[in-house]
Amino acid sequence: MKYVSFRKDGQIRIGVRMAAGIIDLSAAAGMLGLDVPASMEELIASGETSRKQVEAILHGVSNAEGFPLLDEDHLEFLPVVSAPEKIICVGLNYRRHAQESGMSVPDAPVYFSKYANSLIGHKADVVLPDGVVENDYEVELAVVIGRPTKNVSVDEALDTVFGYTIGNDLSARELQRRTSQWLYGKALDGYLPLGPWLVTVDEVSDPQNLQLRCTVNGELRQNSNTADMVFSVAEIISDLSRIMTLQPGDVILTGTPEGVAMGMPSPPWLKPGDVVVCEIEGLGRLVNRMVAH
């Protein structure tokens, strides 16, 4: 299933993407007299209960004539998860990206954080701060946790995942380099587009075999496969769960492949007017335009 968060009539809504359009779950539930979670976070946390509610709604809609579907071309997309307790990022997790960055392939995962202030949705503009020049793109597979997770084994780690989506770990490189800690160049407002869909695990057979790519103004910049990860999704979840309890809705960004601007001899930094498209096999296309402050 492909879930979407969007704004309609000033309210945050949850939808399901169907072949013919988007089903507004709140509107459908009201029409059918059924219950539905009020937020994506509630939907994720309620697990099997919400799954059955959504299935009942979809069944009811399929039997109803003339139910209005929303056109995704006119949807105001929001980040698929808007208020995660944690956003954990993994740096240097693709071998060739570590090499292009002039760094060794790490022996252990390199973690840093972003926060909810960075989250924006598909098609939202990214406002580039005044005076920041070295703005960079990073297409990443994003993992959304589905249940409280502590001390999970690698073999069982993927069972804790609710779904997958696309993240663009935008980075201000000159700020990132100010200290050995990367946060200052990573946690800027609007520097984490996330979406367009939250794709449930049943539609992703192997998170370690997904093509991912990034284009800027139609020019291919990144083109790789999640098979090149140093640490797999399962290994990352297991490792993190040793030191913290992962909660439903937590987001883990699993790293970016080679091809970022920083790794080029004359870096083509992002500038106002640039359109960045991040794509991951089976997860859709995440599109954002850069604009001046």
PDB file of C-alpha atoms in Angstrom:
ATOM      1  CA  MET A   1       0.000   0.000   0.000  1.00  0.00           C
ATOM      2  CA  LYS A   2       1.139   3.548  -0.720  1.00  0.00           C
ATOM      3  CA  TYR A   3       0.125   6.083   1.918  1.00  0.00           C
ATOM      4  CA  VAL A   4       0.367   9.840   1.479  1.00  0.00           C
ATOM      5  CA  SER A   5       0.090  12.831   3.817  1.00  0.00           C
ATOM      6  CA  PHE A   6      -1.477  15.950   2.345  1.00  0.00           C
ATOM      7  CA  ARG A   7      -3.272  19.156   3.267  1.00  0.00           C
ATOM      8  CA  LYS A   8      -6.905  19.696   2.316  1.00  0.00           C
ATOM      9  CA  ASP A   9      -9.109  22.577   3.470  1.00  0.00           C
ATOM     10  CA  GLY A  10      -6.425  23.559   5.955  1.00  0.00           C
ATOM     11  CA  GLN A  11      -6.303  20.127   7.580  1.00  0.00           C
ATOM     12  CA  ILE A  12      -3.724  17.344   7.443  1.00  0.00           C
ATOM     13  CA  ARG A  13      -5.164  14.244   5.785  1.00  0.00           C
ATOM     14  CA  ILE A  14      -4.018  10.698   5.102  1.00  0.00           C
ATOM     15  CA  GLY A  15      -4.601   9.158   1.707  1.00  0.00           C
ATOM     16  CA  VAL A  16      -3.990   5.947  -0.172  1.00  0.00           C
ATOM     17  CA  ARG A  17      -2.721   6.012  -3.714  1.00  0.00           C
ATOM     18  CA  MET A  18      -4.803   3.930  -6.107  1.00  0.00           C
ATOM     19  CA  ALA A  19      -4.421   3.488  -9.856  1.00  0.00           C
ATOM     20  CA  ALA A  20      -7.158   6.050 -10.572  1.00  0.00           C
ATOM     21  CA  GLY A  21      -6.212   8.617  -7.928  1.00  0.00           C
ATOM     22  CA  ILE A  22      -5.904   9.327  -4.215  1.00  0.00           C
ATOM     23  CA  ILE A  23      -8.492   8.167  -1.682  1.00  0.00           C
ATOM     24  CA  ASP A  24      -8.948  10.625   1.188  1.00  0.00           C
ATOM     25  CA  LEU A  25      -9.287   8.169   4.079  1.00  0.00           C
ATOM     26  CA  SER A  26     -11.021  10.650   6.400  1.00  0.00           C
ATOM     27  CA  ALA A  27     -13.631  11.552   3.787  1.00  0.00           C
ATOM     28  CA  ALA A  28     -14.170   7.917   2.868  1.00  0.00           C
ATOM     29  CA  ALA A  29     -14.468   6.834   6.498  1.00  0.00           C
ATOM     30  CA  GLY A  30     -17.034   9.564   7.140  1.00  0.00           C
ATOM     31  CA  MET A  31     -19.092   8.519   4.142  1.00  0.00           C
ATOM     32  CA  LEU A  32     -19.007   4.859   5.167  1.00  0.00           C
ATOM     33  CA  GLY A  33     -19.445   5.384   8.907  1.00  0.00           C
ATOM     34  CA  LEU A  34     -16.081   3.792   9.689  1.00  0.00           C
ATOM     35  CA  ASP A  35     -13.156   4.758  11.894  1.00  0.00           C
ATOM     36  CA  VAL A  36      -9.750   5.827  10.630  1.00  0.00           C
ATOM     37  CA  PRO A  37      -6.589   7.083  12.374  1.00  0.00           C
ATOM     38  CA  ALA A  38      -6.363  10.864  12.570  1.00  0.00           C
ATOM     39  CA  SER A  39      -2.673  11.073  11.668  1.00  0.00           C
ATOM     40  CA  MET A  40       0.039   9.082   9.938  1.00  0.00           C
ATOM     41  CA  GLU A  41       1.777   8.635  13.284  1.00  0.00           C
ATOM     42  CA  GLU A  42      -1.392   7.143  14.783  1.00  0.00           C
ATOM     43  CA  LEU A  43      -1.858   4.923  11.747  1.00  0.00           C
ATOM     44  CA  ILE A  44       1.686   3.578  12.069  1.00  0.00           C
ATOM     45  CA  ALA A  45       1.522   3.084  15.837  1.00  0.00           C
ATOM     46  CA  SER A  46      -1.823   1.260  15.815  1.00  0.00           C
ATOM     47  CA  GLY A  47      -0.428  -1.430  13.537  1.00  0.00           C
ATOM     48  CA  GLU A  48      -2.824  -4.257  12.719  1.00  0.00           C
ATOM     49  CA  THR A  49      -5.841  -2.290  13.939  1.00  0.00           C
ATOM     50  CA  SER A  50      -5.269   0.536  11.467  1.00  0.00           C
ATOM     51  CA  ARG A  51      -4.475  -1.894   8.665  1.00  0.00           C
ATOM     52  CA  LYS A  52      -7.872  -3.549   9.097  1.00  0.00           C
ATOM     53  CA  GLN A  53      -9.579  -0.144   9.269  1.00  0.00           C
ATOM     54  CA  VAL A  54      -7.963   0.968   6.027  1.00  0.00           C
ATOM     55  CA  GLU A  55      -8.792  -2.317   4.300  1.00  0.00           C
ATOM     56  CA  ALA A  56     -12.435  -1.929   5.341  1.00  0.00           C
ATOM     57  CA  ILE A  57     -12.487   1.606   3.941  1.00  0.00           C
ATOM     58  CA  LEU A  58     -10.929   0.539   0.651  1.00  0.00           C
ATOM     59  CA  HIS A  59     -13.419  -2.309   0.367  1.00  0.00           C
ATOM     60  CA  GLY A  60     -16.290   0.085   1.016  1.00  0.00           C
ATOM     61  CA  VAL A  61     -15.029   2.579  -1.542  1.00  0.00           C
ATOM     62  CA  SER A  62     -14.637  -0.152  -4.163  1.00  0.00           C
ATOM     63  CA  ASN A  63     -18.318  -0.987  -3.741  1.00  0.00           C
ATOM     64  CA  ALA A  64     -19.493   2.636  -3.809  1.00  0.00           C
ATOM     65  CA  GLU A  65     -20.353   4.303  -7.078  1.00  0.00           C
ATOM     66  CA  GLY A  66     -18.955   7.688  -7.923  1.00  0.00           C
ATOM     67  CA  PHE A  67     -16.681   8.113  -4.905  1.00  0.00           C
ATOM     68  CA  PRO A  68     -14.493  11.153  -5.675  1.00  0.00           C
ATOM     69  CA  LEU A  69     -10.780  10.483  -6.023  1.00  0.00           C
ATOM     70  CA  LEU A  70      -8.197  13.230  -5.670  1.00  0.00           C
ATOM     71  CA  ASP A  71      -5.799  14.087  -8.481  1.00  0.00           C
ATOM     72  CA  GLU A  72      -2.224  13.851  -7.205  1.00  0.00           C
ATOM     73  CA  ASP A  73      -1.192  16.585  -9.656  1.00  0.00           C
ATOM     74  CA  HIS A  74      -3.249  19.038  -7.583  1.00  0.00           C
ATOM     75  CA  LEU A  75      -2.409  17.658  -4.150  1.00  0.00           C
ATOM     76  CA  GLU A  76      -0.530  19.682  -1.526  1.00  0.00           C
ATOM     77  CA  PHE A  77       1.873  16.985  -0.379  1.00  0.00           C
ATOM     78  CA  LEU A  78       3.246  16.952   3.165  1.00  0.00           C
ATOM     79  CA  PRO A  79       6.179  14.895   4.453  1.00  0.00           C
ATOM     80  CA  VAL A  80       4.893  11.347   4.867  1.00  0.00           C
ATOM     81  CA  VAL A  81       5.790  11.540   8.570  1.00  0.00           C
ATOM     82  CA  SER A  82       5.557  15.014  10.102  1.00  0.00           C
ATOM     83  CA  ALA A  83       6.400  14.522  13.779  1.00  0.00           C
ATOM     84  CA  PRO A  84       8.792  11.604  14.283  1.00  0.00           C
ATOM     85  CA  GLU A  85      10.389  11.230  17.695  1.00  0.00           C
ATOM     86  CA  LYS A  86      13.716  10.604  15.981  1.00  0.00           C
ATOM     87  CA  ILE A  87      15.301  11.226  12.588  1.00  0.00           C
ATOM     88  CA  ILE A  88      18.565   9.296  12.452  1.00  0.00           C
ATOM     89  CA  CYS A  89      20.922   9.572   9.497  1.00  0.00           C
ATOM     90  CA  VAL A  90      23.794   7.334   8.439  1.00  0.00           C
ATOM     91  CA  GLY A  91      26.836   8.937   6.847  1.00  0.00           C
ATOM     92  CA  LEU A  92      29.344   7.378   4.449  1.00  0.00           C
ATOM     93  CA  ASN A  93      27.209   4.261   4.062  1.00  0.00           C
ATOM     94  CA  TYR A  94      27.944   3.699   0.369  1.00  0.00           C
ATOM     95  CA  ARG A  95      31.451   2.584  -0.460  1.00  0.00           C
ATOM     96  CA  ARG A  96      31.959   4.784  -3.502  1.00  0.00           C
ATOM     97  CA  HIS A  97      30.473   7.806  -1.726  1.00  0.00           C
ATOM     98  CA  ALA A  98      33.031   7.417   1.059  1.00  0.00           C
ATOM     99  CA  GLN A  99      35.767   7.239  -1.564  1.00  0.00           C
ATOM    100  CA  GLU A 100      34.588  10.367  -3.418  1.00  0.00           C
ATOM    101  CA  SER A 101      34.448  12.189  -0.071  1.00  0.00           C
ATOM    102  CA  GLY A 102      38.100  11.345   0.560  1.00  0.00           C
ATOM    103  CA  MET A 103      37.240   9.265   3.619  1.00  0.00           C
ATOM    104  CA  SER A 104      37.765   5.651   4.573  1.00  0.00           C
ATOM    105  CA  VAL A 105      34.900   3.196   4.476  1.00  0.00           C
ATOM    106  CA  PRO A 106      33.777   3.181   8.136  1.00  0.00           C
ATOM    107  CA  ASP A 107      34.166   0.168  10.403  1.00  0.00           C
ATOM    108  CA  ALA A 108      30.980   1.117  12.261  1.00  0.00           C
ATOM    109  CA  PRO A 109      27.940   3.153  11.204  1.00  0.00           C
ATOM    110  CA  VAL A 110      28.417   6.933  11.333  1.00  0.00           C
ATOM    111  CA  TYR A 111      25.273   8.476  12.818  1.00  0.00           C
ATOM    112  CA  PHE A 112      23.985  12.032  12.957  1.00  0.00           C
ATOM    113  CA  SER A 113      20.558  13.609  13.355  1.00  0.00           C
ATOM    114  CA  LYS A 114      18.082  15.810  11.630  1.00  0.00           C
ATOM    115  CA  TYR A 115      14.909  17.182  13.198  1.00  0.00           C
ATOM    116  CA  ALA A 116      11.285  17.783  12.281  1.00  0.00           C
ATOM    117  CA  ASN A 117      12.057  21.393  11.292  1.00  0.00           C
ATOM    118  CA  SER A 118      13.875  20.006   8.237  1.00  0.00           C
ATOM    119  CA  LEU A 119      10.886  18.028   6.956  1.00  0.00           C
ATOM    120  CA  ILE A 120       9.013  19.166   3.853  1.00  0.00           C
ATOM    121  CA  GLY A 121       6.910  17.320   1.315  1.00  0.00           C
ATOM    122  CA  HIS A 122       7.041  16.363  -2.333  1.00  0.00           C
ATOM    123  CA  LYS A 123       6.814  19.427  -4.622  1.00  0.00           C
ATOM    124  CA  ALA A 124       7.530  21.836  -1.751  1.00  0.00           C
ATOM    125  CA  ASP A 125      10.095  24.561  -2.411  1.00  0.00           C
ATOM    126  CA  VAL A 126      13.415  24.418  -0.571  1.00  0.00           C
ATOM    127  CA  VAL A 127      14.375  27.880   0.666  1.00  0.00           C
ATOM    128  CA  LEU A 128      18.144  28.295   0.400  1.00  0.00           C
ATOM    129  CA  PRO A 129      19.496  30.485   3.225  1.00  0.00           C
ATOM    130  CA  ASP A 130      21.196  33.771   2.463  1.00  0.00           C
ATOM    131  CA  GLY A 131      24.967  33.482   2.309  1.00  0.00           C
ATOM    132  CA  VAL A 132      25.029  29.686   2.005  1.00  0.00           C
ATOM    133  CA  VAL A 133      26.533  28.649  -1.332  1.00  0.00           C
ATOM    134  CA  GLU A 134      27.583  24.997  -1.071  1.00  0.00           C
ATOM    135  CA  ASN A 135      24.129  23.414  -1.099  1.00  0.00           C
ATOM    136  CA  ASP A 136      24.189  19.732  -2.014  1.00  0.00           C
ATOM    137  CA  TYR A 137      21.702  16.925  -2.732  1.00  0.00           C
ATOM    138  CA  GLU A 138      21.683  13.328  -1.417  1.00  0.00           C
ATOM    139  CA  VAL A 139      19.105  10.764  -2.523  1.00  0.00           C
ATOM    140  CA  GLU A 140      18.514   8.238   0.273  1.00  0.00           C
ATOM    141  CA  LEU A 141      16.337   5.266   1.128  1.00  0.00           C
ATOM    142  CA  ALA A 142      14.368   6.244   4.240  1.00  0.00           C
ATOM    143  CA  VAL A 143      13.060   3.631   6.658  1.00  0.00           C
ATOM    144  CA  VAL A 144      10.018   4.234   8.874  1.00  0.00           C
ATOM    145  CA  ILE A 145       9.829   2.110  12.014  1.00  0.00           C
ATOM    146  CA  GLY A 146       6.515   0.403  12.750  1.00  0.00           C
ATOM    147  CA  ARG A 147       6.698  -0.715  16.395  1.00  0.00           C
ATOM    148  CA  PRO A 148       8.719  -0.134  19.573  1.00  0.00           C
ATOM    149  CA  THR A 149      12.060  -1.801  18.953  1.00  0.00           C
ATOM    150  CA  LYS A 150      14.808  -2.579  21.443  1.00  0.00           C
ATOM    151  CA  ASN A 151      17.681  -5.075  21.161  1.00  0.00           C
ATOM    152  CA  VAL A 152      16.382  -6.629  17.961  1.00  0.00           C
ATOM    153  CA  SER A 153      18.576  -9.089  16.090  1.00  0.00           C
ATOM    154  CA  VAL A 154      19.719  -8.499  12.529  1.00  0.00           C
ATOM    155  CA  ASP A 155      17.614 -11.469  11.419  1.00  0.00           C
ATOM    156  CA  GLU A 156      14.436  -9.959  12.899  1.00  0.00           C
ATOM    157  CA  ALA A 157      15.168  -6.273  12.309  1.00  0.00           C
ATOM    158  CA  LEU A 158      13.189  -5.883   9.082  1.00  0.00           C
ATOM    159  CA  ASP A 159      10.080  -7.154  10.884  1.00  0.00           C
ATOM    160  CA  THR A 160      10.033  -3.854  12.795  1.00  0.00           C
ATOM    161  CA  VAL A 161       9.733  -1.725   9.637  1.00  0.00           C
ATOM    162  CA  PHE A 162       6.389  -0.170   8.680  1.00  0.00           C
ATOM    163  CA  GLY A 163       7.487   1.072   5.296  1.00  0.00           C
ATOM    164  CA  TYR A 164       9.951   2.881   3.081  1.00  0.00           C
ATOM    165  CA  THR A 165      10.070   6.265   1.409  1.00  0.00           C
ATOM    166  CA  ILE A 166      12.510   8.619  -0.325  1.00  0.00           C
ATOM    167  CA  GLY A 167      14.551  11.230   1.492  1.00  0.00           C
ATOM    168  CA  ASN A 168      16.743  14.006   0.112  1.00  0.00           C
ATOM    169  CA  ASP A 169      19.375  14.710   2.764  1.00  0.00           C
ATOM    170  CA  LEU A 170      20.110  18.251   1.622  1.00  0.00           C
ATOM    171  CA  SER A 171      23.373  19.570   3.040  1.00  0.00           C
ATOM    172  CA  ALA A 172      25.097  22.931   3.389  1.00  0.00           C
ATOM    173  CA  ARG A 173      28.679  21.770   2.977  1.00  0.00           C
ATOM    174  CA  GLU A 174      30.472  24.895   4.192  1.00  0.00           C
ATOM    175  CA  LEU A 175      28.441  24.742   7.398  1.00  0.00           C
ATOM    176  CA  GLN A 176      28.945  20.991   7.674  1.00  0.00           C
ATOM    177  CA  ARG A 177      32.727  21.481   7.609  1.00  0.00           C
ATOM    178  CA  ARG A 178      32.805  24.067  10.407  1.00  0.00           C
ATOM    179  CA  THR A 179      33.411  21.372  13.017  1.00  0.00           C
ATOM    180  CA  SER A 180      33.848  17.609  13.138  1.00  0.00           C
ATOM    181  CA  GLN A 181      30.136  17.363  13.977  1.00  0.00           C
ATOM    182  CA  TRP A 182      27.952  17.589  10.845  1.00  0.00           C
ATOM    183  CA  LEU A 183      24.703  18.763  12.429  1.00  0.00           C
ATOM    184  CA  TYR A 184      25.116  22.480  11.685  1.00  0.00           C
ATOM    185  CA  GLY A 185      25.178  21.823   7.948  1.00  0.00           C
ATOM    186  CA  LYS A 186      22.471  19.160   7.986  1.00  0.00           C
ATOM    187  CA  ALA A 187      19.621  20.348  10.213  1.00  0.00           C
ATOM    188  CA  LEU A 188      18.565  23.487   8.341  1.00  0.00           C
ATOM    189  CA  ASP A 189      14.888  24.333   7.942  1.00  0.00           C
ATOM    190  CA  GLY A 190      13.395  22.486   4.974  1.00  0.00           C
ATOM    191  CA  TYR A 191      16.511  20.447   4.268  1.00  0.00           C
ATOM    192  CA  LEU A 192      14.795  17.056   4.363  1.00  0.00           C
ATOM    193  CA  PRO A 193      12.179  16.503   1.668  1.00  0.00           C
ATOM    194  CA  LEU A 194      10.464  13.187   2.475  1.00  0.00           C
ATOM    195  CA  GLY A 195       7.966  11.373   0.245  1.00  0.00           C
ATOM    196  CA  PRO A 196       5.965  11.263  -1.898  1.00  0.00           C
ATOM    197  CA  TRP A 197       4.596   7.927  -0.658  1.00  0.00           C
ATOM    198  CA  LEU A 198       5.072   5.800   2.436  1.00  0.00           C
ATOM    199  CA  VAL A 199       5.231   2.354   0.854  1.00  0.00           C
ATOM    200  CA  THR A 200       4.432  -0.549   3.168  1.00  0.00           C
ATOM    201  CA  VAL A 201       6.918  -3.377   3.556  1.00  0.00           C
ATOM    202  CA  ASP A 202       4.794  -5.898   1.680  1.00  0.00           C
ATOM    203  CA  GLU A 203       5.509  -3.942  -1.528  1.00  0.00           C
ATOM    204  CA  VAL A 204       9.303  -3.895  -1.028  1.00  0.00           C
ATOM    205  CA  SER A 205      10.659  -7.414  -1.354  1.00  0.00           C
ATOM    206  CA  ASP A 206      14.318  -6.539  -0.734  1.00  0.00           C
ATOM    207  CA  PRO A 207      15.480  -3.140   0.543  1.00  0.00           C
ATOM    208  CA  GLN A 208      19.040  -4.134  -0.374  1.00  0.00           C
ATOM    209  CA  ASN A 209      18.293  -4.339  -4.083  1.00  0.00           C
ATOM    210  CA  LEU A 210      16.695  -1.037  -5.072  1.00  0.00           C
ATOM    211  CA  GLN A 211      17.893   1.273  -7.816  1.00  0.00           C
ATOM    212  CA  LEU A 212      18.175   4.886  -6.724  1.00  0.00           C
ATOM    213  CA  ARG A 213      19.024   7.978  -8.724  1.00  0.00           C
ATOM    214  CA  CYS A 214      19.048  11.737  -8.510  1.00  0.00           C
ATOM    215  CA  THR A 215      18.828  14.318 -11.271  1.00  0.00           C
ATOM    216  CA  VAL A 216      19.292  18.087 -11.162  1.00  0.00           C
ATOM    217  CA  ASN A 217      17.484  19.968 -13.944  1.00  0.00           C
ATOM    218  CA  GLY A 218      17.268  16.664 -15.817  1.00  0.00           C
ATOM    219  CA  GLU A 219      21.001  15.909 -15.563  1.00  0.00           C
ATOM    220  CA  LEU A 220      21.775  12.543 -13.961  1.00  0.00           C
ATOM    221  CA  ARG A 221      23.976  13.029 -10.891  1.00  0.00           C
ATOM    222  CA  GLN A 222      23.513   9.873  -8.810  1.00  0.00           C
ATOM    223  CA  ASN A 223      22.762   6.377 -10.081  1.00  0.00           C
ATOM    224  CA  SER A 224      23.361   3.386  -7.835  1.00  0.00           C
ATOM    225  CA  ASN A 225      21.782   0.500  -5.948  1.00  0.00           C
ATOM    226  CA  THR A 226      21.165  -0.064  -2.254  1.00  0.00           C
ATOM    227  CA  ALA A 227      23.258  -3.224  -2.619  1.00  0.00           C
ATOM    228  CA  ASP A 228      26.292  -0.912  -2.353  1.00  0.00           C
ATOM    229  CA  MET A 229      25.486  -0.027   1.265  1.00  0.00           C
ATOM    230  CA  VAL A 230      28.258  -0.714   3.752  1.00  0.00           C
ATOM    231  CA  PHE A 231      25.746  -1.512   6.499  1.00  0.00           C
ATOM    232  CA  SER A 232      22.384  -2.977   5.518  1.00  0.00           C
ATOM    233  CA  VAL A 233      19.017  -1.683   6.684  1.00  0.00           C
ATOM    234  CA  ALA A 234      18.715  -4.653   9.045  1.00  0.00           C
ATOM    235  CA  GLU A 235      22.190  -4.106  10.479  1.00  0.00           C
ATOM    236  CA  ILE A 236      21.497  -0.408  11.080  1.00  0.00           C
ATOM    237  CA  ILE A 237      18.194  -1.067  12.865  1.00  0.00           C
ATOM    238  CA  SER A 238      19.732  -3.782  15.028  1.00  0.00           C
ATOM    239  CA  ASP A 239      22.725  -1.612  15.905  1.00  0.00           C
ATOM    240  CA  LEU A 240      20.617   1.414  16.848  1.00  0.00           C
ATOM    241  CA  SER A 241      18.231  -0.704  18.909  1.00  0.00           C
ATOM    242  CA  ARG A 242      21.102  -1.754  21.168  1.00  0.00           C
ATOM    243  CA  ILE A 243      21.412   1.779  22.566  1.00  0.00           C
ATOM    244  CA  MET A 244      17.944   3.308  22.115  1.00  0.00           C
ATOM    245  CA  THR A 245      14.337   2.260  21.771  1.00  0.00           C
ATOM    246  CA  LEU A 246      13.144   2.963  18.259  1.00  0.00           C
ATOM    247  CA  GLN A 247       9.541   4.144  18.215  1.00  0.00           C
ATOM    248  CA  PRO A 248       6.764   3.906  15.607  1.00  0.00           C
ATOM    249  CA  GLY A 249       7.230   6.690  13.083  1.00  0.00           C
ATOM    250  CA  ASP A 250      10.964   7.080  13.668  1.00  0.00           C
ATOM    251  CA  VAL A 251      12.794   7.772  10.408  1.00  0.00           C
ATOM    252  CA  ILE A 252      16.194   6.333   9.497  1.00  0.00           C
ATOM    253  CA  LEU A 253      18.016   7.741   6.471  1.00  0.00           C
ATOM    254  CA  THR A 254      20.374   5.045   5.251  1.00  0.00           C
ATOM    255  CA  GLY A 255      23.004   7.079   3.388  1.00  0.00           C
ATOM    256  CA  THR A 256      23.618   8.316  -0.134  1.00  0.00           C
ATOM    257  CA  PRO A 257      25.603   6.882  -3.058  1.00  0.00           C
ATOM    258  CA  GLU A 258      28.327   8.561  -5.065  1.00  0.00           C
ATOM    259  CA  GLY A 259      27.606  11.506  -7.347  1.00  0.00           C
ATOM    260  CA  VAL A 260      27.040  14.350  -4.900  1.00  0.00           C
ATOM    261  CA  ALA A 261      28.256  17.806  -5.913  1.00  0.00           C
ATOM    262  CA  MET A 262      30.880  17.783  -3.152  1.00  0.00           C
ATOM    263  CA  GLY A 263      32.703  14.908  -4.840  1.00  0.00           C
ATOM    264  CA  MET A 264      33.161  16.663  -8.197  1.00  0.00           C
ATOM    265  CA  PRO A 265      36.263  18.670  -9.256  1.00  0.00           C
ATOM    266  CA  SER A 266      34.126  21.783  -9.871  1.00  0.00           C
ATOM    267  CA  PRO A 267      31.128  21.206  -7.603  1.00  0.00           C
ATOM    268  CA  PRO A 268      27.799  22.156  -9.233  1.00  0.00           C
ATOM    269  CA  TRP A 269      26.184  23.419  -6.037  1.00  0.00           C
ATOM    270  CA  LEU A 270      22.426  23.799  -5.955  1.00  0.00           C
ATOM    271  CA  LYS A 271      21.146  27.301  -6.659  1.00  0.00           C
ATOM    272  CA  PRO A 272      17.754  29.012  -6.861  1.00  0.00           C
ATOM    273  CA  GLY A 273      15.696  27.635  -9.734  1.00  0.00           C
ATOM    274  CA  ASP A 274      17.272  24.177  -9.703  1.00  0.00           C
ATOM    275  CA  VAL A 275      14.855  21.234  -9.637  1.00  0.00           C
ATOM    276  CA  VAL A 276      16.046  18.092  -7.864  1.00  0.00           C
ATOM    277  CA  VAL A 277      14.363  14.755  -8.567  1.00  0.00           C
ATOM    278  CA  CYS A 278      15.137  11.782  -6.317  1.00  0.00           C
ATOM    279  CA  GLU A 279      13.900   8.381  -7.454  1.00  0.00           C
ATOM    280  CA  ILE A 280      13.973   4.948  -5.833  1.00  0.00           C
ATOM    281  CA  GLU A 281      12.687   1.818  -7.494  1.00  0.00           C
ATOM    282  CA  GLY A 282       9.105   1.135  -6.413  1.00  0.00           C
ATOM    283  CA  LEU A 283       8.924   4.205  -4.165  1.00  0.00           C
ATOM    284  CA  GLY A 284       8.225   6.945  -6.701  1.00  0.00           C
ATOM    285  CA  ARG A 285       9.790  10.329  -7.495  1.00  0.00           C
ATOM    286  CA  LEU A 286      10.467  13.079  -4.964  1.00  0.00           C
ATOM    287  CA  VAL A 287      10.612  16.482  -6.687  1.00  0.00           C
ATOM    288  CA  ASN A 288      11.670  19.780  -5.089  1.00  0.00           C
ATOM    289  CA  ARG A 289      12.662  23.180  -6.435  1.00  0.00           C
ATOM    290  CA  MET A 290      15.318  25.386  -4.876  1.00  0.00           C
ATOM    291  CA  VAL A 291      14.311  29.005  -4.250  1.00  0.00           C
ATOM    292  CA  ALA A 292      16.088  32.052  -2.845  1.00  0.00           C
ATOM    293  CA  HIS A 293      15.374  33.239   0.673  1.00  0.00           C
TER     294      HIS A 293
END
